Tab-separated table of C-alpha atoms in Angstrom:
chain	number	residue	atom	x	y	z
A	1	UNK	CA	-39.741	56.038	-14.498
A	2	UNK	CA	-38.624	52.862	-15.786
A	3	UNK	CA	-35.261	53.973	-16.314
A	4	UNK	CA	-35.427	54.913	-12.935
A	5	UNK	CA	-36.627	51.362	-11.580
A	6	UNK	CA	-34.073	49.933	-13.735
A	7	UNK	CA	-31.518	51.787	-11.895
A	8	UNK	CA	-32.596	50.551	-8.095
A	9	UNK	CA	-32.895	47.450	-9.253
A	10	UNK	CA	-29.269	47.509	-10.250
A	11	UNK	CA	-28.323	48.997	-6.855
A	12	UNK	CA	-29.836	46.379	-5.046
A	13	UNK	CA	-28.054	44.103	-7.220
A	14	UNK	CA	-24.426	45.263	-6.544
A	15	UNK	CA	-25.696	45.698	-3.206
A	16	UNK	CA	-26.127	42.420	-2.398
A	17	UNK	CA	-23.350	41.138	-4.729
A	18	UNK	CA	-21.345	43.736	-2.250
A	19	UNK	CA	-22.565	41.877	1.305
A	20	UNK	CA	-22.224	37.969	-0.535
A	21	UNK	CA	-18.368	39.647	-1.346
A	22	UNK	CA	-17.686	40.909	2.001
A	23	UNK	CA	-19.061	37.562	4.056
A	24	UNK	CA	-16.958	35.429	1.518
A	25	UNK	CA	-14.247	37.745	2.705
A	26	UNK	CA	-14.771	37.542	6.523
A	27	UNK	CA	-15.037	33.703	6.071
A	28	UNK	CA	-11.716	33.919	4.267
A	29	UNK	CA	-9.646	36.158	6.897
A	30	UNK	CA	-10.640	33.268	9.874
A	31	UNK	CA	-9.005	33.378	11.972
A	32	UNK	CA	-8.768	36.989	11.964
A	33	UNK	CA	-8.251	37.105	16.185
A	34	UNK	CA	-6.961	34.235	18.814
A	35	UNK	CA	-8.793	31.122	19.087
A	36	UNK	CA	-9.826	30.117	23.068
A	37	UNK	CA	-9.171	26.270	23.733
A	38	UNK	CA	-11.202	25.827	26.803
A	39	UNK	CA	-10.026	22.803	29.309
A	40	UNK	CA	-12.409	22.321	32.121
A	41	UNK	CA	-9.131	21.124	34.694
A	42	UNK	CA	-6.404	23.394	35.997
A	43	UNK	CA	-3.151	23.485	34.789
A	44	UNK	CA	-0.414	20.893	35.081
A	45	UNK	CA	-2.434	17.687	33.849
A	46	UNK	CA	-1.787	15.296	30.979
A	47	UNK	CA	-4.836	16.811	28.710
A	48	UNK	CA	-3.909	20.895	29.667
A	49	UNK	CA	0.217	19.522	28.713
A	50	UNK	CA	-1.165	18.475	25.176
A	51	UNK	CA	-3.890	21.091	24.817
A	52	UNK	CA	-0.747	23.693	25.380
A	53	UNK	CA	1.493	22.271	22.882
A	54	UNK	CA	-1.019	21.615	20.462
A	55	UNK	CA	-2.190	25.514	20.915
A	56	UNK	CA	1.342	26.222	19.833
A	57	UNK	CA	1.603	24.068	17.392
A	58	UNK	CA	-1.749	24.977	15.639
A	59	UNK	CA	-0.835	29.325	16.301
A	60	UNK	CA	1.933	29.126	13.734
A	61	UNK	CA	-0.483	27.218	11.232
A	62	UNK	CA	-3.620	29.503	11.457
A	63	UNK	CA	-1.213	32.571	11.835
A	64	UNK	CA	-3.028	33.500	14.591
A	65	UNK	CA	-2.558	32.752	18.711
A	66	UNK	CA	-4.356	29.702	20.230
A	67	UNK	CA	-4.765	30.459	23.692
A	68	UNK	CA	-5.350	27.492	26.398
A	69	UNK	CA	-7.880	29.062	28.647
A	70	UNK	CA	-8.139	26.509	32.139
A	71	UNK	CA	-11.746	26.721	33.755
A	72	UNK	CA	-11.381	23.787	36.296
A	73	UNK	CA	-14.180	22.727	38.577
A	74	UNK	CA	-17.330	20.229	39.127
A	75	UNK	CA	-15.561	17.468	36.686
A	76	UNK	CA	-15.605	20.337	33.752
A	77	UNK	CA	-19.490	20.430	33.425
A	78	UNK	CA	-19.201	24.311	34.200
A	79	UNK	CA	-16.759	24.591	31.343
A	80	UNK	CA	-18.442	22.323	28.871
A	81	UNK	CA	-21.902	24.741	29.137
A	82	UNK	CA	-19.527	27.923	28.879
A	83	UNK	CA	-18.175	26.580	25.464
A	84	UNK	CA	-21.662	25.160	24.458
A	85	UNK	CA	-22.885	28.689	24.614
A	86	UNK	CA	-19.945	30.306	23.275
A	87	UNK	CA	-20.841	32.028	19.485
A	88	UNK	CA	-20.941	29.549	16.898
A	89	UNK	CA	-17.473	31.352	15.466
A	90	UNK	CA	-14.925	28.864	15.708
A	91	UNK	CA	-12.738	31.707	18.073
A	92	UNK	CA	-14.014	29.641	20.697
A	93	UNK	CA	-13.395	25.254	21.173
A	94	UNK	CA	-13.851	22.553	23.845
A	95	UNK	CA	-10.837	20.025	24.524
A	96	UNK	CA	-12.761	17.121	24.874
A	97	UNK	CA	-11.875	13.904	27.500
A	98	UNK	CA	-13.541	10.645	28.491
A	99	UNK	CA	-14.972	12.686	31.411
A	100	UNK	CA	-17.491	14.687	29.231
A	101	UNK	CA	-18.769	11.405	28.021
A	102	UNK	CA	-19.024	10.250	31.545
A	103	UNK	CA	-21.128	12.899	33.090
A	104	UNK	CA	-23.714	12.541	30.400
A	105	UNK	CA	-24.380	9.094	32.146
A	106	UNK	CA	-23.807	9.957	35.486
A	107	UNK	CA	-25.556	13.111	35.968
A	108	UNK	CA	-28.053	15.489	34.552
A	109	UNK	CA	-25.833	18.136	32.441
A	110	UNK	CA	-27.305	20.934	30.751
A	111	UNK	CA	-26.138	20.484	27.643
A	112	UNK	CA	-26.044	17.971	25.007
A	113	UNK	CA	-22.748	16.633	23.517
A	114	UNK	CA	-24.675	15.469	20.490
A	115	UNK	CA	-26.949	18.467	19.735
A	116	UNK	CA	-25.008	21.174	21.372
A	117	UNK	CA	-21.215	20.648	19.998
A	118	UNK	CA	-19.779	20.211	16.455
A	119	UNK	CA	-16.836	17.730	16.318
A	120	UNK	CA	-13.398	19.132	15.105
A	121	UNK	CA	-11.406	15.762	15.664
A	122	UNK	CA	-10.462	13.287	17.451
A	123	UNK	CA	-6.341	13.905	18.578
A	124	UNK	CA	-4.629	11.482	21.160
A	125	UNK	CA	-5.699	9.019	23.768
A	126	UNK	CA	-3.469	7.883	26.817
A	127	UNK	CA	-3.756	4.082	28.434
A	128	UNK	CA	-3.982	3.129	32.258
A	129	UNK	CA	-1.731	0.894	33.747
A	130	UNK	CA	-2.931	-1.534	36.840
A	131	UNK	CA	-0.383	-0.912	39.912
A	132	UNK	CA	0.179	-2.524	43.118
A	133	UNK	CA	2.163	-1.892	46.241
A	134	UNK	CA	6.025	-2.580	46.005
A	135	UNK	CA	5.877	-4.308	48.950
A	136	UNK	CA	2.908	-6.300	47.808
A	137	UNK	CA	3.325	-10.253	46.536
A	138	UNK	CA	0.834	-9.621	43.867
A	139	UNK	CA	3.209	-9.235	40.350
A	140	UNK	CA	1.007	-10.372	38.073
A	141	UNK	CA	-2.646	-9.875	37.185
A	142	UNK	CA	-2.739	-13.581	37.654
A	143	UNK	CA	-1.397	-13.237	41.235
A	144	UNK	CA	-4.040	-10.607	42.418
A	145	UNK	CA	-7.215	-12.243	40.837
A	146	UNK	CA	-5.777	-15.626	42.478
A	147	UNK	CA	-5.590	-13.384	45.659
A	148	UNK	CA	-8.802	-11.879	45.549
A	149	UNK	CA	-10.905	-15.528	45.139
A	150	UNK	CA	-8.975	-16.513	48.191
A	151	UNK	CA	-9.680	-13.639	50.523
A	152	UNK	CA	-12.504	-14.140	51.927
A	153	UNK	CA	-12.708	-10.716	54.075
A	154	UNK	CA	-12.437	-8.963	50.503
A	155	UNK	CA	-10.122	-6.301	48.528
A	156	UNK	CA	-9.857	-2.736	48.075
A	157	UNK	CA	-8.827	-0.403	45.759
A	158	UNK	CA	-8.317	3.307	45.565
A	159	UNK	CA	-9.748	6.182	42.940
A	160	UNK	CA	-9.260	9.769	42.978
A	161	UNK	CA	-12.618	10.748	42.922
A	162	UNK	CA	-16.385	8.737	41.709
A	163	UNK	CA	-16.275	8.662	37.957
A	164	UNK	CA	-13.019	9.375	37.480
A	165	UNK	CA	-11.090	6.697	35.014
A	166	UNK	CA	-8.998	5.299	38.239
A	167	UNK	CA	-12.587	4.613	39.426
A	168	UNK	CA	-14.273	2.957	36.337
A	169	UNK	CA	-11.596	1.381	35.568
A	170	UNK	CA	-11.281	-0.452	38.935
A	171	UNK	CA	-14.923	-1.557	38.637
A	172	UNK	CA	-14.344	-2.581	34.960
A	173	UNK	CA	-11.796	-4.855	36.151
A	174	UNK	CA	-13.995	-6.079	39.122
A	175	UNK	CA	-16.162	-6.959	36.224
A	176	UNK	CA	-14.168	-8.676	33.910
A	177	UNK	CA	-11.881	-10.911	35.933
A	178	UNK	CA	-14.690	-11.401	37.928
A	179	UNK	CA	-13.856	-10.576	41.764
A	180	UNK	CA	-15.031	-8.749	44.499
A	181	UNK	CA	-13.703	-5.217	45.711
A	182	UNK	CA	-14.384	-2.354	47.351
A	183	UNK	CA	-13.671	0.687	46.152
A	184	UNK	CA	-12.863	3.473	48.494
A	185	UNK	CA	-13.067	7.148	47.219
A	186	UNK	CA	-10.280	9.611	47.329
A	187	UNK	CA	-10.006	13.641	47.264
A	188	UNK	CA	-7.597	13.312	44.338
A	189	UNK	CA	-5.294	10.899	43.076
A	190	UNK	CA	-2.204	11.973	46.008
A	191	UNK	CA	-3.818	10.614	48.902
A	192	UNK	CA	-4.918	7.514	46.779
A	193	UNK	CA	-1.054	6.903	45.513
A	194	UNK	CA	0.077	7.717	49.263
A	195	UNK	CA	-2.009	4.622	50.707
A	196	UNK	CA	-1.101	2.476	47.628
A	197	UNK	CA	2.162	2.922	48.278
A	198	UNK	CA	1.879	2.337	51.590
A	199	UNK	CA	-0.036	-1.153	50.959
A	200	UNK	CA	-3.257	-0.025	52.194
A	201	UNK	CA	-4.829	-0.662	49.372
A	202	UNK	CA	-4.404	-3.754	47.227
A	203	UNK	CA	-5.013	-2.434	43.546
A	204	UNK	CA	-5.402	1.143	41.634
A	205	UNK	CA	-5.332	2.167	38.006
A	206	UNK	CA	-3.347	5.474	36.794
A	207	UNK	CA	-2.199	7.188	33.777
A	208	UNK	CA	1.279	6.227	32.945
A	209	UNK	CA	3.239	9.466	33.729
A	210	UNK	CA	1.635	9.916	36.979
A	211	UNK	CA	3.399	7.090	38.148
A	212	UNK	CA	6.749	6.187	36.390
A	213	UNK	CA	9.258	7.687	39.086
A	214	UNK	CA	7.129	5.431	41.617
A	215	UNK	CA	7.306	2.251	39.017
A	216	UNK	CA	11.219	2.771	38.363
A	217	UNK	CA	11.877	3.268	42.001
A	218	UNK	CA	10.332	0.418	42.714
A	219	UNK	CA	7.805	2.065	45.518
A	220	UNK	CA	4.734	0.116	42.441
A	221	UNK	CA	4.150	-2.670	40.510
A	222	UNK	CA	3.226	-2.506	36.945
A	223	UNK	CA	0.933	-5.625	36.427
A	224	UNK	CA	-0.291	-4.435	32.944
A	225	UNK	CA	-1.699	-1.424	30.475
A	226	UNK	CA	-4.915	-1.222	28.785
A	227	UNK	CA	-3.406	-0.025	25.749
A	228	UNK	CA	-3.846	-2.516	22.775
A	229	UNK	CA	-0.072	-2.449	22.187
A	230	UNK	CA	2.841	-1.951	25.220
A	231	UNK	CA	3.270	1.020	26.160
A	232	UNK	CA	6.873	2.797	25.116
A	233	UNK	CA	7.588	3.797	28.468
A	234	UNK	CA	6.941	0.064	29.951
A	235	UNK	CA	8.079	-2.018	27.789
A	236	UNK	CA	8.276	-5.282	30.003
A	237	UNK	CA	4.899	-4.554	31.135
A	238	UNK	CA	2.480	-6.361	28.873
A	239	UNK	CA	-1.324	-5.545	28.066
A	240	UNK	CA	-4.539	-6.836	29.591
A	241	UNK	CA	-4.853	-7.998	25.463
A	242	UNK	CA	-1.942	-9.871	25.742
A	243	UNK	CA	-3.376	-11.724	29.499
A	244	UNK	CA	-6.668	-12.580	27.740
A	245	UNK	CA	-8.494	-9.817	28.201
A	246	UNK	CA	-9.023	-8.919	24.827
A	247	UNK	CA	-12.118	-6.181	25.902
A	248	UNK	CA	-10.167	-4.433	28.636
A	249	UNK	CA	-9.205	-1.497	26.986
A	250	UNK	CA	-10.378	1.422	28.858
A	251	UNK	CA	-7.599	4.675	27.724
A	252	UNK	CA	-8.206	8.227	28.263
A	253	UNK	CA	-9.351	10.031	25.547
A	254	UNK	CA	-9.061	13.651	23.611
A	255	UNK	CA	-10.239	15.550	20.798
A	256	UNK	CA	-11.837	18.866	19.987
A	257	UNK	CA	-15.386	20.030	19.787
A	258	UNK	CA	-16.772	23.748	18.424
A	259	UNK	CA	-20.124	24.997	19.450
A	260	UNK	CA	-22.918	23.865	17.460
A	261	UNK	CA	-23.698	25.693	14.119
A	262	UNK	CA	-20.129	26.415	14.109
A	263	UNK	CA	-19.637	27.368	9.925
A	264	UNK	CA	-18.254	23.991	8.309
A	265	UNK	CA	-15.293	25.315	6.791
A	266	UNK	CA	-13.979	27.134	10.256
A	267	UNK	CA	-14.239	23.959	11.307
A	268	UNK	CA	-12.103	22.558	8.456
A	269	UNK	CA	-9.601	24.670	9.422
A	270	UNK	CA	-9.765	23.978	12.315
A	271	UNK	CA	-9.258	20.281	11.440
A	272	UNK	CA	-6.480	20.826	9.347
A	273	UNK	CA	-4.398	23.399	11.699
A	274	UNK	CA	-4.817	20.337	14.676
A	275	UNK	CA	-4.204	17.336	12.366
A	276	UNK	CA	-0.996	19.104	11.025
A	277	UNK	CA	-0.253	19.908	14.321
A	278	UNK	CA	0.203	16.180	15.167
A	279	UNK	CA	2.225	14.937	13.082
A	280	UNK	CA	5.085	17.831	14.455
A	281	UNK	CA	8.208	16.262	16.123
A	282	UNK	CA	7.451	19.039	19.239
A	283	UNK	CA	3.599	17.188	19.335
A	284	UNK	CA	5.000	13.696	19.190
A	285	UNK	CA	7.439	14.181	21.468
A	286	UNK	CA	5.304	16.123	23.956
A	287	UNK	CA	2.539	12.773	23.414
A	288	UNK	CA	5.420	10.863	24.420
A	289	UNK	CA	6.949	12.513	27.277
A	290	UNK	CA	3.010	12.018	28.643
A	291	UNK	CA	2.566	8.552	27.814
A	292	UNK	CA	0.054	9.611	25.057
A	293	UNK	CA	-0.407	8.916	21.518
A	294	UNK	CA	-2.269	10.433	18.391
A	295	UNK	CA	-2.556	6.851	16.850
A	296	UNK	CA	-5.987	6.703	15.215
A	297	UNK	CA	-6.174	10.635	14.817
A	298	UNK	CA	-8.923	11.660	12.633
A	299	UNK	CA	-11.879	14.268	11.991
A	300	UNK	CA	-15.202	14.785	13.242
A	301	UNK	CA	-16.892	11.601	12.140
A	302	UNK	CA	-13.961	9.756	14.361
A	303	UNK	CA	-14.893	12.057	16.998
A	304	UNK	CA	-18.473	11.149	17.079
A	305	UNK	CA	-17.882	7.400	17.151
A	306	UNK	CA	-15.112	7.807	20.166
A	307	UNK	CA	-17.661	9.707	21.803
A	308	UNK	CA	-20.412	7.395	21.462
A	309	UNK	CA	-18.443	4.337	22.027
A	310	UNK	CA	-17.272	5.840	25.545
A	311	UNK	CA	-20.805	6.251	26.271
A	312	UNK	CA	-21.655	2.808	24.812
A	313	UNK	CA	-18.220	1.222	27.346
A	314	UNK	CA	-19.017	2.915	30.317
A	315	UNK	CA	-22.771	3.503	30.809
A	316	UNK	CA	-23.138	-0.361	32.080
A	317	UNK	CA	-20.457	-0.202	34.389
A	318	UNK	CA	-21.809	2.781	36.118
A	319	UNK	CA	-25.052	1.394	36.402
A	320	UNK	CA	-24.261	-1.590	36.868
A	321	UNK	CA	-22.286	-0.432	40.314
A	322	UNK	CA	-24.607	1.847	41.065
A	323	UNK	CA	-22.225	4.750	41.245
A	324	UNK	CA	-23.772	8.172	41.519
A	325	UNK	CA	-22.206	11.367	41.881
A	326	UNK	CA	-23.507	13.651	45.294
């Protein structure tokens, strides 16, 4: 009898030895299938660009296919719940932007960036640059604040849509060089450009690709960028740092989050694969082909702060101007 005891006991044992052996495996062979990098916005934008190439990048690292998966729509709250409730595997991660940060303060989401997601890293961030008309006197930032104070009937300026960065940023700037505008909502950022262009409005903000063939033909002025150093692809255009603004510094930014619970070394790897990916001559030049840059690049602690400091920038400026999404 004991000897028989002894003998289950034993097979227990090795049983269980057996299961820690095989899940110490499993964890070992990640990723064992492609990885889904889920971008709430369609194809064709600066953050789907740089999800793509990093994808690539990161595929020949894990030795296993990163595929960009685009589920645009509603200003990518649909696609942050999807990935929120994906299984906490690591086969499936969120390419985070400044708008995920946003919604949290301008609607009711139903999710939690916080409680819901587990930070990978932080990758690349892209400035804004503050445009006028060609045809419009204003040259400076000096020349369209001194404009605004005189008009008395008031400015305007164009966004593609409420909360988007062309629209915070606008209303940041209201704030900090202290004028008075109106801002006047778009259906994208065409229409906006078209009636910039045109000189029917007097100021917009825009990511730097967007807008370069428009710059160099001379159809825009380039008053300034929001970077903290001159951007690469405007050199003779210098910062809102540089004019005295030393807190105007509102960029688009990206990283990576994995849903919550997601097993700390998956997400390691994770880390690593992107990180490596980064410093690639493809990645850098595909960062600066968009105006981009992965200066300040780091893991999930870095991703935590950006994403609380976004909250932290633009949570007064929305309530501040009251600006609510229908």
């Amino acid at each position: 009898m004991l000897q028989r005891t002894h003998f289950i006991r034993a097979g227990l044992v090795g049983l269980a030895t057996f299961a820690l052996a095989g899940q110490a495996i499993a964890q070992e062979k990640f990723p064992s299938r492609p990885v889904r990098m889920i971008v709430g916005f369609g194809a064709g934008g600066s953050g789907d660009l740089l999800a793509r190439i990093l994808a690539q990048q990161m595929s020949q690292t894990l030795g296993q296919q990163v595929i960009v998966e685009n589920r645009p729509g509603a200003s990518a709250i649909p696609a942050t719940e999807y990935a929120a409730r994906a299984p906490a595997d690591g086969y499936t991660i969120m390419e985070y932007t400044t708008t995920l940060a946003v919604n949290t303060v301008l609607q009711p989401v139903p999710y939690d960036l916080f409680r819901d997601f587990t930070p990978i890293a932080y990758t690349f961030s892209a400035p804004l640059v503050l445009l006028t008309s060609g045809t419009s006197p204003n040259r400076k930032v000096s020349d369209l604040v001194a404009y605004a104070k005189a008009n008395s009937k008031g400015i305007s300026f164009g966004h593609g849509g409420v909360g988007s960065m062309s629209h915070l940023s606008g209303e940041l700037f209201k704030r900090d060089v202290g004028i008075d505008a109106v801002s006047i909502a778009y259906k994208g950022n065409a229409p906006a450009m078209s009636d910039l262009i045109g000189g029917r409005l007097d100021y917009y903000f825009s990511s730097v690709n967007e807008v370069l063939p428009n710059i160099r033909g001379g159809h825009l002025h380039a008053l300034a960028v929001t970077s903290t150093q001159r951007d690469p692809m405007l050199p003779d255009v210098p910062t809102m740092v540089e004019l005295g603004y030393k807190d105007f510094t509102p960029v688009v930014n990206w990283g990576f989050l994995a849903p919550r619970n997601t097993p700390p070394a998956v997400v390691k790897q994770l880390q690593d694969a992107m990180i490596k990916a980064l410093g690639t001559p493809a990645m850098q030049e595909r960062l600066a082909a968009v105006g981009a840059s992965s200066r300040g690049a780091g893991g999930p602690d870095v991703m935590t702060s950006k994403m609380k400091a976004e909250i932290a920038r633009w949570e007064p400026v929305i309530k501040a101007a009251n600006i609510k999404r229908d």
